[in-house]
PDB file of C-alpha atoms in Angstrom:
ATOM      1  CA  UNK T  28     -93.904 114.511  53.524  1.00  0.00           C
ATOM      2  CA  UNK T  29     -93.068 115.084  49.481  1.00  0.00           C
ATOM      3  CA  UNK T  30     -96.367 117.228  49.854  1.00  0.00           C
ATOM      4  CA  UNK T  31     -95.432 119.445  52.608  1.00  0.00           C
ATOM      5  CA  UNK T  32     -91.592 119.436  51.017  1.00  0.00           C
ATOM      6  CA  UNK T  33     -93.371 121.142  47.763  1.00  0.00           C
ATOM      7  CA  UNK T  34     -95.285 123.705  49.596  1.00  0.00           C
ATOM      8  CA  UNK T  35     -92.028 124.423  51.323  1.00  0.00           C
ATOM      9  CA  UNK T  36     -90.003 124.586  48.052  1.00  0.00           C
ATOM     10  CA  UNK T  37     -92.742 126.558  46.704  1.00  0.00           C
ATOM     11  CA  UNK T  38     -93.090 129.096  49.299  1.00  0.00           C
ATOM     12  CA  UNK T  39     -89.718 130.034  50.085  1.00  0.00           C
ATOM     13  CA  UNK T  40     -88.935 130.549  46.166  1.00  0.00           C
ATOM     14  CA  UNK T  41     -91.996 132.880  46.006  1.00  0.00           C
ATOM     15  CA  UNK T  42     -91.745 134.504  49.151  1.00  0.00           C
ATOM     16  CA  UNK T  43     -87.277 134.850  48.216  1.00  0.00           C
ATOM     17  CA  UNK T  44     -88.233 135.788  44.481  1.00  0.00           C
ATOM     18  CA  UNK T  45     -90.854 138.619  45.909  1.00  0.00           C
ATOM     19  CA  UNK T  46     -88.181 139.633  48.759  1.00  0.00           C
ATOM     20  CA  UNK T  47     -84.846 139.816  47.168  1.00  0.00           C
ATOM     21  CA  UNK T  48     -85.215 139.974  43.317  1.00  0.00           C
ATOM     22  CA  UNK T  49     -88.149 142.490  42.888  1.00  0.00           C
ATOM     23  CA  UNK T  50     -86.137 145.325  44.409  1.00  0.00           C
ATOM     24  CA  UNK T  51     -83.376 144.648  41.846  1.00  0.00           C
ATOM     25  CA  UNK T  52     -85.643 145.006  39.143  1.00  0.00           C
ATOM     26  CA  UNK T  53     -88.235 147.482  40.092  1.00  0.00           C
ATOM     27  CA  UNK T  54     -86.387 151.178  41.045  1.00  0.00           C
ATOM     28  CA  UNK T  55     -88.023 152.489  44.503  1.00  0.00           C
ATOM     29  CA  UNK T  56     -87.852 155.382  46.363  1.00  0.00           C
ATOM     30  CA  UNK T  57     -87.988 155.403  49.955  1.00  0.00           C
ATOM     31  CA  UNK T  58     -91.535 155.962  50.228  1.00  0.00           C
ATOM     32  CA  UNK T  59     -92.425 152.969  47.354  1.00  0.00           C
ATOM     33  CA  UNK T  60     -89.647 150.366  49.825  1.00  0.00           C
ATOM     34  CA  UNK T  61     -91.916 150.912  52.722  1.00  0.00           C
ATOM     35  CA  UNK T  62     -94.913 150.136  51.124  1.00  0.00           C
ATOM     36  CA  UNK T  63     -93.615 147.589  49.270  1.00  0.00           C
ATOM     37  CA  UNK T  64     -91.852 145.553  52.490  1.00  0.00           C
ATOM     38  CA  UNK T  65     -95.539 145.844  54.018  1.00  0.00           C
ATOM     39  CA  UNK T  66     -96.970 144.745  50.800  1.00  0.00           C
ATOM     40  CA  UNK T  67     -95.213 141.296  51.477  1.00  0.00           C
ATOM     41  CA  UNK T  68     -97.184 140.148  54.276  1.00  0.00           C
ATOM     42  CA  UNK T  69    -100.560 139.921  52.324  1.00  0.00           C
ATOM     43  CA  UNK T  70     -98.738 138.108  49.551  1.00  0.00           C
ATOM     44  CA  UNK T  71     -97.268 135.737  52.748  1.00  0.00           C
ATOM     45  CA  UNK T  72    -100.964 135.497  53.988  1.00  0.00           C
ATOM     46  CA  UNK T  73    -102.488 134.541  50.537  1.00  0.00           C
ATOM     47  CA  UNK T  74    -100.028 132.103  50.283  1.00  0.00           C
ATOM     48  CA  UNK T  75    -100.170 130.102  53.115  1.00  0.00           C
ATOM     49  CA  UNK T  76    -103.760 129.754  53.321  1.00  0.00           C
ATOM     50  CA  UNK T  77    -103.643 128.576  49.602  1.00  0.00           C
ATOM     51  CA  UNK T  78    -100.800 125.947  50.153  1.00  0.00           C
ATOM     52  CA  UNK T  79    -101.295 125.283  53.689  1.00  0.00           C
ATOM     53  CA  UNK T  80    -104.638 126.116  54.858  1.00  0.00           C
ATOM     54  CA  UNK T  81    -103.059 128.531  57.580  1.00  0.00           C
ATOM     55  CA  UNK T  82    -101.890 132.083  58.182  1.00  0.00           C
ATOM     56  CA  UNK T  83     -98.245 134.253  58.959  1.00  0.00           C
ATOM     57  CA  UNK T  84     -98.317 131.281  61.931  1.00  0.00           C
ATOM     58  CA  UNK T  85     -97.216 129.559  59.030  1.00  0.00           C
ATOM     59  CA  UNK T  86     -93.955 131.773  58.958  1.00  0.00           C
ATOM     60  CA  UNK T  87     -93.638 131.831  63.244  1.00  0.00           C
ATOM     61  CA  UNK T  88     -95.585 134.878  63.124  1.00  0.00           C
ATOM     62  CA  UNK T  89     -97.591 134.218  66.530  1.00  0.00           C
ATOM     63  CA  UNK T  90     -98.956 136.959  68.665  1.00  0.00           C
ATOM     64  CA  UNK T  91     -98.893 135.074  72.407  1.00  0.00           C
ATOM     65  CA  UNK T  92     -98.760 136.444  75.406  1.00  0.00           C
ATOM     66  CA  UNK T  93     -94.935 137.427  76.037  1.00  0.00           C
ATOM     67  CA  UNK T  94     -94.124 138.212  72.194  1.00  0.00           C
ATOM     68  CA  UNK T  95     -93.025 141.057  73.131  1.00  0.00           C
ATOM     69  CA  UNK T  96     -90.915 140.514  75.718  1.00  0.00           C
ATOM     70  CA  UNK T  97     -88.717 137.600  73.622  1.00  0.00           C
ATOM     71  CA  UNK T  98     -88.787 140.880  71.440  1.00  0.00           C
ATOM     72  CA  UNK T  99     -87.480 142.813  74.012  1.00  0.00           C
ATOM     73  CA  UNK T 100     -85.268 140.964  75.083  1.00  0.00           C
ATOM     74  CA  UNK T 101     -83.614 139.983  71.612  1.00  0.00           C
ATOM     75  CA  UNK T 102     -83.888 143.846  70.550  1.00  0.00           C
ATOM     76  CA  UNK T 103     -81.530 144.805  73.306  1.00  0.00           C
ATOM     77  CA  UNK T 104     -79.095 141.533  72.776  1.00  0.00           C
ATOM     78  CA  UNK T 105     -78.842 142.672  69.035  1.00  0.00           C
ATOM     79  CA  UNK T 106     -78.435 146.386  69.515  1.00  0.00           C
ATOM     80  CA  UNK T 107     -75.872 145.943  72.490  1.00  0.00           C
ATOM     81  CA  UNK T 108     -73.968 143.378  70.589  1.00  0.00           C
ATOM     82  CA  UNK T 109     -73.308 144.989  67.805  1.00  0.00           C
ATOM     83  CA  UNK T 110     -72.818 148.557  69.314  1.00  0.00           C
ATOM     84  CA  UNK T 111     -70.188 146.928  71.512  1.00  0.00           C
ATOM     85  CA  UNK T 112     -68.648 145.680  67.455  1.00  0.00           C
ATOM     86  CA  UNK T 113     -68.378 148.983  66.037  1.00  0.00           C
ATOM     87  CA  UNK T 114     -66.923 150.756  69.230  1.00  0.00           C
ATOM     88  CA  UNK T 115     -63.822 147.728  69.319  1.00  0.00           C
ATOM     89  CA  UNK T 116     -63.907 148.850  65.462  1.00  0.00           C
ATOM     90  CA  UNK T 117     -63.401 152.470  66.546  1.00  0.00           C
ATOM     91  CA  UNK T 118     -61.013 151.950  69.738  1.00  0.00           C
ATOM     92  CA  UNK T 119     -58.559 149.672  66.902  1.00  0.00           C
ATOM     93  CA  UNK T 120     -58.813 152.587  64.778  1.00  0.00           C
ATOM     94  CA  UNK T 121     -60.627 151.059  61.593  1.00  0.00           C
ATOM     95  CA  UNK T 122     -63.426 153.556  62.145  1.00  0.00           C
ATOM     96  CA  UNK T 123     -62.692 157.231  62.507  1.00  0.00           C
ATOM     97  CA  UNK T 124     -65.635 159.157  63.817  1.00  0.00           C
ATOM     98  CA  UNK T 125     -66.126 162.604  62.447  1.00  0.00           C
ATOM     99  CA  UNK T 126     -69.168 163.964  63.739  1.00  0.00           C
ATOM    100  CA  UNK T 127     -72.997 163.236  63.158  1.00  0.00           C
ATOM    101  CA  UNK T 128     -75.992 164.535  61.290  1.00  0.00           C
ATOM    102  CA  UNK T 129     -78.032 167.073  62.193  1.00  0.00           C
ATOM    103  CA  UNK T 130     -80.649 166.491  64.972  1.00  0.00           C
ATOM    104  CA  UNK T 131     -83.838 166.672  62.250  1.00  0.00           C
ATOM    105  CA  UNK T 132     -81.760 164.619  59.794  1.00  0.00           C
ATOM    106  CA  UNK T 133     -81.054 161.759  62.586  1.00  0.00           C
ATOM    107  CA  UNK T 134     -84.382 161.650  63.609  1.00  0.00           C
ATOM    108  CA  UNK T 135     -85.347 161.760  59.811  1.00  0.00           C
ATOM    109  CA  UNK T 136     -82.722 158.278  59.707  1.00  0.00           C
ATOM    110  CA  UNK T 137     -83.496 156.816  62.814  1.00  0.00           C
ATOM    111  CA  UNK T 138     -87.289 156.741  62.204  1.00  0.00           C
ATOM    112  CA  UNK T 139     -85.882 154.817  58.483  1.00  0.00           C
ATOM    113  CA  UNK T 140     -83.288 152.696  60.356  1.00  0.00           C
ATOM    114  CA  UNK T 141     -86.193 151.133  63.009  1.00  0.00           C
ATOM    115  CA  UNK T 142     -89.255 150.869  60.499  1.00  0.00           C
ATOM    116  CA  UNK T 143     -87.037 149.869  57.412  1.00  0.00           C
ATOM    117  CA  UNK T 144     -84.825 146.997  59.636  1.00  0.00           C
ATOM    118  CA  UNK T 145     -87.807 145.846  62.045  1.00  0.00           C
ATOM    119  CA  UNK T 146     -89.687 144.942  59.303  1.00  0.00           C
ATOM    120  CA  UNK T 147     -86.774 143.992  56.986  1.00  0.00           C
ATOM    121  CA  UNK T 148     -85.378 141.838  59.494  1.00  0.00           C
ATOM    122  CA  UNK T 149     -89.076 140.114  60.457  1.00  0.00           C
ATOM    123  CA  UNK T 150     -89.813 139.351  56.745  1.00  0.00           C
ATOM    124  CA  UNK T 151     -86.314 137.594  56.433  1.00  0.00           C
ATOM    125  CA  UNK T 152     -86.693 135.435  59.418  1.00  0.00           C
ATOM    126  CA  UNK T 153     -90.571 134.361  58.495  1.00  0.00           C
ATOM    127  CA  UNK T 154     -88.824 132.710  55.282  1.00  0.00           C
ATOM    128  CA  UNK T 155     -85.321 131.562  56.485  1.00  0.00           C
ATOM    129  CA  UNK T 156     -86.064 130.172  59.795  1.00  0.00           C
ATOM    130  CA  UNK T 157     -90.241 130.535  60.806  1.00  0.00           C
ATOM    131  CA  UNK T 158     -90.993 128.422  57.297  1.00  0.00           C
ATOM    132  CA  UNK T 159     -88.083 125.638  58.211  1.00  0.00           C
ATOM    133  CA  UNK T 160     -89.320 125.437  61.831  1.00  0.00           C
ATOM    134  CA  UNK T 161     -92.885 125.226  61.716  1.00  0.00           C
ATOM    135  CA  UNK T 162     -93.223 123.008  58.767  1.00  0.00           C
ATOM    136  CA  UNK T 163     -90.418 120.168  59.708  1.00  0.00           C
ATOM    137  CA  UNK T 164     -90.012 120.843  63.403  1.00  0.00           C
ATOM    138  CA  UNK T 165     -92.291 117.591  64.609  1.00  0.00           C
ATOM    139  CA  UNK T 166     -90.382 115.562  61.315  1.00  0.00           C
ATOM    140  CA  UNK T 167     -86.563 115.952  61.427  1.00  0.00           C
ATOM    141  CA  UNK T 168     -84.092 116.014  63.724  1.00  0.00           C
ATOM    142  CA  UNK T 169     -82.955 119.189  65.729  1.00  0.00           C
ATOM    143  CA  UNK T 170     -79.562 119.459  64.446  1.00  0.00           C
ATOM    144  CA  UNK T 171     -81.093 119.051  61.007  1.00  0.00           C
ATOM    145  CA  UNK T 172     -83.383 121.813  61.620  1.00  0.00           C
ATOM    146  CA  UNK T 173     -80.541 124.250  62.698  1.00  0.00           C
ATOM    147  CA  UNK T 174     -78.281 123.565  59.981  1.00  0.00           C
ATOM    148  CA  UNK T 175     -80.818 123.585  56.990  1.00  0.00           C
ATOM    149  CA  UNK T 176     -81.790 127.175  58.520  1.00  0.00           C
ATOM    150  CA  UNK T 177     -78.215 128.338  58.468  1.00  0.00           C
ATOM    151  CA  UNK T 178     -78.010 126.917  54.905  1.00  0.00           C
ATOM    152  CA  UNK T 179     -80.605 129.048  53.817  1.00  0.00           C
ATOM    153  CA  UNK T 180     -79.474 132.435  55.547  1.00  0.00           C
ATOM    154  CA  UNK T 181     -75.946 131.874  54.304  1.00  0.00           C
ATOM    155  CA  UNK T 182     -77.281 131.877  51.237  1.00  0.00           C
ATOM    156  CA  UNK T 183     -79.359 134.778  51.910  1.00  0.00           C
ATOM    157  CA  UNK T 184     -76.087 136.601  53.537  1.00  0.00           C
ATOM    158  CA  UNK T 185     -74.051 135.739  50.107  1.00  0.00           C
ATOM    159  CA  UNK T 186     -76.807 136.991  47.468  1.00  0.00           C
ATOM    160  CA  UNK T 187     -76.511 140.269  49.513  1.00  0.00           C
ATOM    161  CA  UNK T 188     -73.015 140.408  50.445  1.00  0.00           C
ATOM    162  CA  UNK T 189     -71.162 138.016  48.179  1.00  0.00           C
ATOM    163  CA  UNK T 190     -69.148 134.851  48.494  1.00  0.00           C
ATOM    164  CA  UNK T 191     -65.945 135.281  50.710  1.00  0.00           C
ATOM    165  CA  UNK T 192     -64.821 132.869  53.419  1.00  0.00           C
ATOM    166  CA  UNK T 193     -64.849 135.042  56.139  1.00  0.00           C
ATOM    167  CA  UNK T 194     -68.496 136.265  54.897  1.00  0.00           C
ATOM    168  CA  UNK T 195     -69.573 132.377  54.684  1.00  0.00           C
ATOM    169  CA  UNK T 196     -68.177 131.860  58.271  1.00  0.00           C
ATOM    170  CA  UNK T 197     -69.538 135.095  59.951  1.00  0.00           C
ATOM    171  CA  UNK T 198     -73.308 133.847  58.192  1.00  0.00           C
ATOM    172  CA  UNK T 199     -72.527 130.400  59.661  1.00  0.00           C
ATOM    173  CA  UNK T 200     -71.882 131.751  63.142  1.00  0.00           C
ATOM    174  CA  UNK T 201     -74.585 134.656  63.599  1.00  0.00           C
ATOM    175  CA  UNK T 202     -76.820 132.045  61.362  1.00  0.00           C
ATOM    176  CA  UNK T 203     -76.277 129.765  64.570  1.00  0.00           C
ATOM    177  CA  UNK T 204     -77.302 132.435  67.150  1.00  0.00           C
ATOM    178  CA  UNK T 205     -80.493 133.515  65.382  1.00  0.00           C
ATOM    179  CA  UNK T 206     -81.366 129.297  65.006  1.00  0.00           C
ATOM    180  CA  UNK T 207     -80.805 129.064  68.749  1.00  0.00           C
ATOM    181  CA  UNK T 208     -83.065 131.868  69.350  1.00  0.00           C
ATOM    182  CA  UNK T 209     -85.991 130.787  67.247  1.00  0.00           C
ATOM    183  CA  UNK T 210     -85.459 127.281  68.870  1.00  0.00           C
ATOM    184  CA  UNK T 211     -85.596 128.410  72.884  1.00  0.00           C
ATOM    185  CA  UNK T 212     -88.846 130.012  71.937  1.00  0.00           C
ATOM    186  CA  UNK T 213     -91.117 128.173  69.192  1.00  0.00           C
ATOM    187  CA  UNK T 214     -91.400 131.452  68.246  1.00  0.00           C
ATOM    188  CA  UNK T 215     -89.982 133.934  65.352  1.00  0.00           C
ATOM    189  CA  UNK T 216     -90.176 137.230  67.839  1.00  0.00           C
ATOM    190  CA  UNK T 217     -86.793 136.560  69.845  1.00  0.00           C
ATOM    191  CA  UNK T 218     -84.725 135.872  66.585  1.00  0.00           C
ATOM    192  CA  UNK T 219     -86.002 138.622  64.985  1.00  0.00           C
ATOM    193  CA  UNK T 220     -85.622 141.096  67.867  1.00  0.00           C
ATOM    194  CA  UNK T 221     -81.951 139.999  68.129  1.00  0.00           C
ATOM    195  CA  UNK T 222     -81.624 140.302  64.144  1.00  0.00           C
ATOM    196  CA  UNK T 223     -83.321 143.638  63.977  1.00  0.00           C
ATOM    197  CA  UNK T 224     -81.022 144.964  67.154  1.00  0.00           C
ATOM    198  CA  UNK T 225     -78.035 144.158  64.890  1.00  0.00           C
ATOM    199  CA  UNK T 226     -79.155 145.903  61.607  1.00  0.00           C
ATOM    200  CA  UNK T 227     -80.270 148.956  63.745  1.00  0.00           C
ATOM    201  CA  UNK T 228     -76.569 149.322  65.528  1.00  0.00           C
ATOM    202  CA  UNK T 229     -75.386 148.632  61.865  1.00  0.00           C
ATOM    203  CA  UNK T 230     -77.826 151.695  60.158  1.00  0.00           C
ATOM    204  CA  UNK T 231     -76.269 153.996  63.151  1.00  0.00           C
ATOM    205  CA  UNK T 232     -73.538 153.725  60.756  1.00  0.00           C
ATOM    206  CA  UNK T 233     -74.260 153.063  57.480  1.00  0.00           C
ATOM    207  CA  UNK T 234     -78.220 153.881  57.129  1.00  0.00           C
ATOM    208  CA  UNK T 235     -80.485 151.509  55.307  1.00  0.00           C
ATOM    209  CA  UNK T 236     -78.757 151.595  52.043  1.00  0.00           C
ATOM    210  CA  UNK T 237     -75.280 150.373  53.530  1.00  0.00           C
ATOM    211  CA  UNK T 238     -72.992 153.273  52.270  1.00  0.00           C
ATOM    212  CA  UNK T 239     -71.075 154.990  54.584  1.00  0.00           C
ATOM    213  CA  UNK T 240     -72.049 158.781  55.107  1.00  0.00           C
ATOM    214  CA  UNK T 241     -75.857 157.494  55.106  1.00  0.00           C
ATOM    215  CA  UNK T 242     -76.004 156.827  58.975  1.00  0.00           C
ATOM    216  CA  UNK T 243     -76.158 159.475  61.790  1.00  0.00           C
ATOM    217  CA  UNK T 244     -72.876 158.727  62.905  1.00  0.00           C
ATOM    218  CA  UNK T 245     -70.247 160.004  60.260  1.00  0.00           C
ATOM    219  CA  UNK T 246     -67.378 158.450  59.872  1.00  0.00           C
ATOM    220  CA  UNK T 247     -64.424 156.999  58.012  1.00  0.00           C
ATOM    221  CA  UNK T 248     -62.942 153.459  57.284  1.00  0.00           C
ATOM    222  CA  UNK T 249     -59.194 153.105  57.250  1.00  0.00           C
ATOM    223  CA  UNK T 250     -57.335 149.863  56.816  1.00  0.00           C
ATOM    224  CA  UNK T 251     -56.399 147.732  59.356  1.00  0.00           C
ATOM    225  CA  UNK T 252     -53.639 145.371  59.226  1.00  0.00           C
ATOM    226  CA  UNK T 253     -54.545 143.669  62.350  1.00  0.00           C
ATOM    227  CA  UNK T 254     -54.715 140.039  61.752  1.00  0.00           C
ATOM    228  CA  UNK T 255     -58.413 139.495  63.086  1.00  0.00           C
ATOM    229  CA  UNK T 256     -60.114 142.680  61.967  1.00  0.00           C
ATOM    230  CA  UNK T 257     -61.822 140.786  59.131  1.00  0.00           C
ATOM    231  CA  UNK T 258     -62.710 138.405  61.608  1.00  0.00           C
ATOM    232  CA  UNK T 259     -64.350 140.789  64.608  1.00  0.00           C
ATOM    233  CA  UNK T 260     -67.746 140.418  62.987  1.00  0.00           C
ATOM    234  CA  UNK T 261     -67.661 136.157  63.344  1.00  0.00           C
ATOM    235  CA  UNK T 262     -66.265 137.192  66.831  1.00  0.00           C
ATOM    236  CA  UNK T 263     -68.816 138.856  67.872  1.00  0.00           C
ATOM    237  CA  UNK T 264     -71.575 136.630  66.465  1.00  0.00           C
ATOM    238  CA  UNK T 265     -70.540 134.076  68.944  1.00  0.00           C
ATOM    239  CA  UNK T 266     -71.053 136.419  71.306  1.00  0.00           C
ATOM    240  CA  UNK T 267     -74.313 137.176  70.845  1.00  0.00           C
ATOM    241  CA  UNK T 268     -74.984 133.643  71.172  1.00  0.00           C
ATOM    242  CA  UNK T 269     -73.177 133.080  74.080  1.00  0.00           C
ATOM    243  CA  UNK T 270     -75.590 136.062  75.517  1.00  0.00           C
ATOM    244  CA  UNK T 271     -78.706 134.611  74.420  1.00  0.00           C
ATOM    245  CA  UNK T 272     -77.645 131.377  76.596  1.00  0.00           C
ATOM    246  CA  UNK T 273     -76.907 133.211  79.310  1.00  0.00           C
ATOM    247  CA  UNK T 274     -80.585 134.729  78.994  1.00  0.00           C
ATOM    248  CA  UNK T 275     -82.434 131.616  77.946  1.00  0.00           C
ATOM    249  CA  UNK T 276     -84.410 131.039  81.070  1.00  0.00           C
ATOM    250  CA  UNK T 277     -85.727 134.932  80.200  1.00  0.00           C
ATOM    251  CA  UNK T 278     -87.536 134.167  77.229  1.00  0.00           C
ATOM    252  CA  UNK T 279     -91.037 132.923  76.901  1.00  0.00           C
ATOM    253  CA  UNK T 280     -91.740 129.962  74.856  1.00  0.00           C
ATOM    254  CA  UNK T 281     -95.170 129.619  72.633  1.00  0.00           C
ATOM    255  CA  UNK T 282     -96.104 125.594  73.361  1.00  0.00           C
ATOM    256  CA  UNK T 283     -98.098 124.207  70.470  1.00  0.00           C
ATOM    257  CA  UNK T 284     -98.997 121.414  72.493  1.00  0.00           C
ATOM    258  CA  UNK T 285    -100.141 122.449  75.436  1.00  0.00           C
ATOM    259  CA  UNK T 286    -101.756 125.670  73.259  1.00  0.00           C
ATOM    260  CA  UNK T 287    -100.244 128.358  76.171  1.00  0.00           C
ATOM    261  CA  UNK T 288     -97.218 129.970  76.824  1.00  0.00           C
ATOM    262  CA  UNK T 289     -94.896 128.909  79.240  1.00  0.00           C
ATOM    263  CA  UNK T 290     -91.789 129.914  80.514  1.00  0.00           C
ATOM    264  CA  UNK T 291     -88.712 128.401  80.052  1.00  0.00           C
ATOM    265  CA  UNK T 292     -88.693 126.940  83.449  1.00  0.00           C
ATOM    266  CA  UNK T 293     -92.269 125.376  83.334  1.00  0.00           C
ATOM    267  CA  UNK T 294     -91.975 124.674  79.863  1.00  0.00           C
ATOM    268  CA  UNK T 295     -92.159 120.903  79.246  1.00  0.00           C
ATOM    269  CA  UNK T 296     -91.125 119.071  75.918  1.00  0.00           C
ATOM    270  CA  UNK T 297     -93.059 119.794  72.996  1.00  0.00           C
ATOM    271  CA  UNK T 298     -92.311 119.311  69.644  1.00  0.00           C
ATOM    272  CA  UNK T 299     -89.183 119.996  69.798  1.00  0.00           C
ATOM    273  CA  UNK T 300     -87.082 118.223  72.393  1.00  0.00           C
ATOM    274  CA  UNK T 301     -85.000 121.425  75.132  1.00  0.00           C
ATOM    275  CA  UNK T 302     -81.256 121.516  74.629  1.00  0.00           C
ATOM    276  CA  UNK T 303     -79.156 121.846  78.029  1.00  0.00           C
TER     277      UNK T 303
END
C-alpha cells in the first residue's frame, strides 16, 4: 500500500506539474496548446508503464465496447445542463445577448471549443478521478474514494478559478456529479463526456480562453442583485447529478472482474460495491 501510495503521489504531481504549471510558464499559441495537450498522453503512457507496469488504463482510459455510448450519453447531460444555466442566466437578465460571430469565425471557434475542451476535459479527469479510482478502488472505502476525488478537483477548480466559498461549494457539488459518473461505470468516458458537455456550453460563451467576446455567442454581463445568482452554477451542478441518476441504468459499465462489459442491469458487484 505505501508503494502504490508513492506511485500515486508521484504521478499526479507530474502529470498536475506537466498539466497546469507548464502553460503558465511556457507562452503558446493556439497551434503550440494543441500539440502540447496531445503531447501529455505519451508523457501519461511513459509514466505508468515505468511506475506501474501498465498503460492510460492506468488513468480509466479503457476502450470497451460501449465507451462511446457512456460518452454519449454524458456529452449530451453536460451540454444540455449547462445550456439550460446560461439561458436562466439570460431570461434573469445577467447575460445580455448581442449577436454572434460570423459563420467562418464560429466554425473557426467551435472546431477550438470541441478539440481544445474534449481533450482538456479527458486529461483532467485521467488525473483527478481515473488515477484515484483505479489505483485504490479494490482498497478503500467508496465514500472515501468519492471524497478524496472531489478533494483533488476542488483543488484543481481553485488553482484555476481561485478560492471563494461559493467557488469551493459549486467544485464540491459538480465534483460530486462527475465522482458519481466515473463510479456507475468503472470507466473515465461517462465523466468526461458530462465534463466536456459543460466546458463546450461554457466556450459557446466565453471560448477557450474564458474572456467574454471570445465565444460565438456575444454578449454582456450585468449585475444581478438577485440573492442566488452567485449560486445558479452549484444549482445546477446538482442537477446534472440528479440527471445522471435518472440515466444510470443507460450507461455501460467496464467489469474488471468478469473482463466484459455489462450493463447496468446485468452488471454484478465488482470491485466496487453498486449504490441504490
Amino acid at each position: 500500500m505505501k508503494i502504490n501510495l508513492l506511485s500515486f503521489i508521484t504521478s499526479y504531481t507530474i502529470l498536475s506539474i506537466y498539466f497546469y504549471l507548464v502553460p503558465l510558464l511556457i507562452p503558446m499559441n493556439d497551434l503550440l496548446r494543441f500539440l502540447y495537450l496531445l503531447s501529455f498522453f505519451p508523457v501519461a503512457q511513459l509514466l505508468a508503464k515505468k511506475l506501474f507496469g501498465r498503460g492510460l488504463e492506468s488513468y480509466g482510459l479503457i476502450f470497451f465496447n460501449g465507451w462511446y455510448k457512456n460518452l454519449g450519453i454524458g456529452l449530451s447531460i453536460g451540454f444540455i445542463g449547462w445550456s439550460l444555466l446560461y439561458g436562466v442566466r439570460i431570461i434573469i437578465g445577467e447575460y445580455t445577448v448581442i449577436g454572434t460571430k460570423s459563420f467562418t469565425d464560429s466554425l473557426i471557434v467551435l472546431i477550438m471549443i470541441c478539440a481544445g475542451f474534449l481533450i482538456g476535459s479527458l486529461i483532467s479527469d485521467m488525473i483527478v478521478r481515473g488515477l484515484v479510482y483505479h489505483h485504490f478502488g479494490n482498497r478503500v472505502s467508496f465514500g472515501m474514494l468519492v471524497l478524496i476525488s472531489i478533494i483533488l478537483y476542488a483543488l484543481d477548480d481553485i488553482w484555476l478559478e481561485g478560492l471563494t466559498v461559493s467557488n469551493f461549494i459549486f467544485s464540491v457539488c459538480l465534483g460530486t456529479s462527475l465522482a458519481y459518473a466515473f463510479y456507475k461505470t468503472h470507466s473515465i468516458w461517462a465523466n468526461t463526456g458530462l465534463h466536456a458537455g459543460l466546458n463546450i456550453a461554457y466556450g459557446l460563451f466565453f471560448g477557450v480562453t474564458g474572456n467574454v467576446g471570445d465565444g460565438i455567442i456575444q454578449f454582456e454581463i450585468t449585475n444581478s442583485n438577485l440573492f442566488f445568482s452567485p449560486w445558479l452554477s452549484s444549482l445546477f451542478a446538482l442537477l446534472l447529478f440528479m440527471m445522471i441518476y435518472m440515466v444510470r441504468n443507460w450507461f455501460v459499465k467496464y467489469s474488471v472482474t468478469e473482463n466484459h462489459t455489462t450493463t447496468q442491469a446485468e452488471f454484478k458487484e465488482s470491485q466496487i460495491p453498486l449504490s441504490p
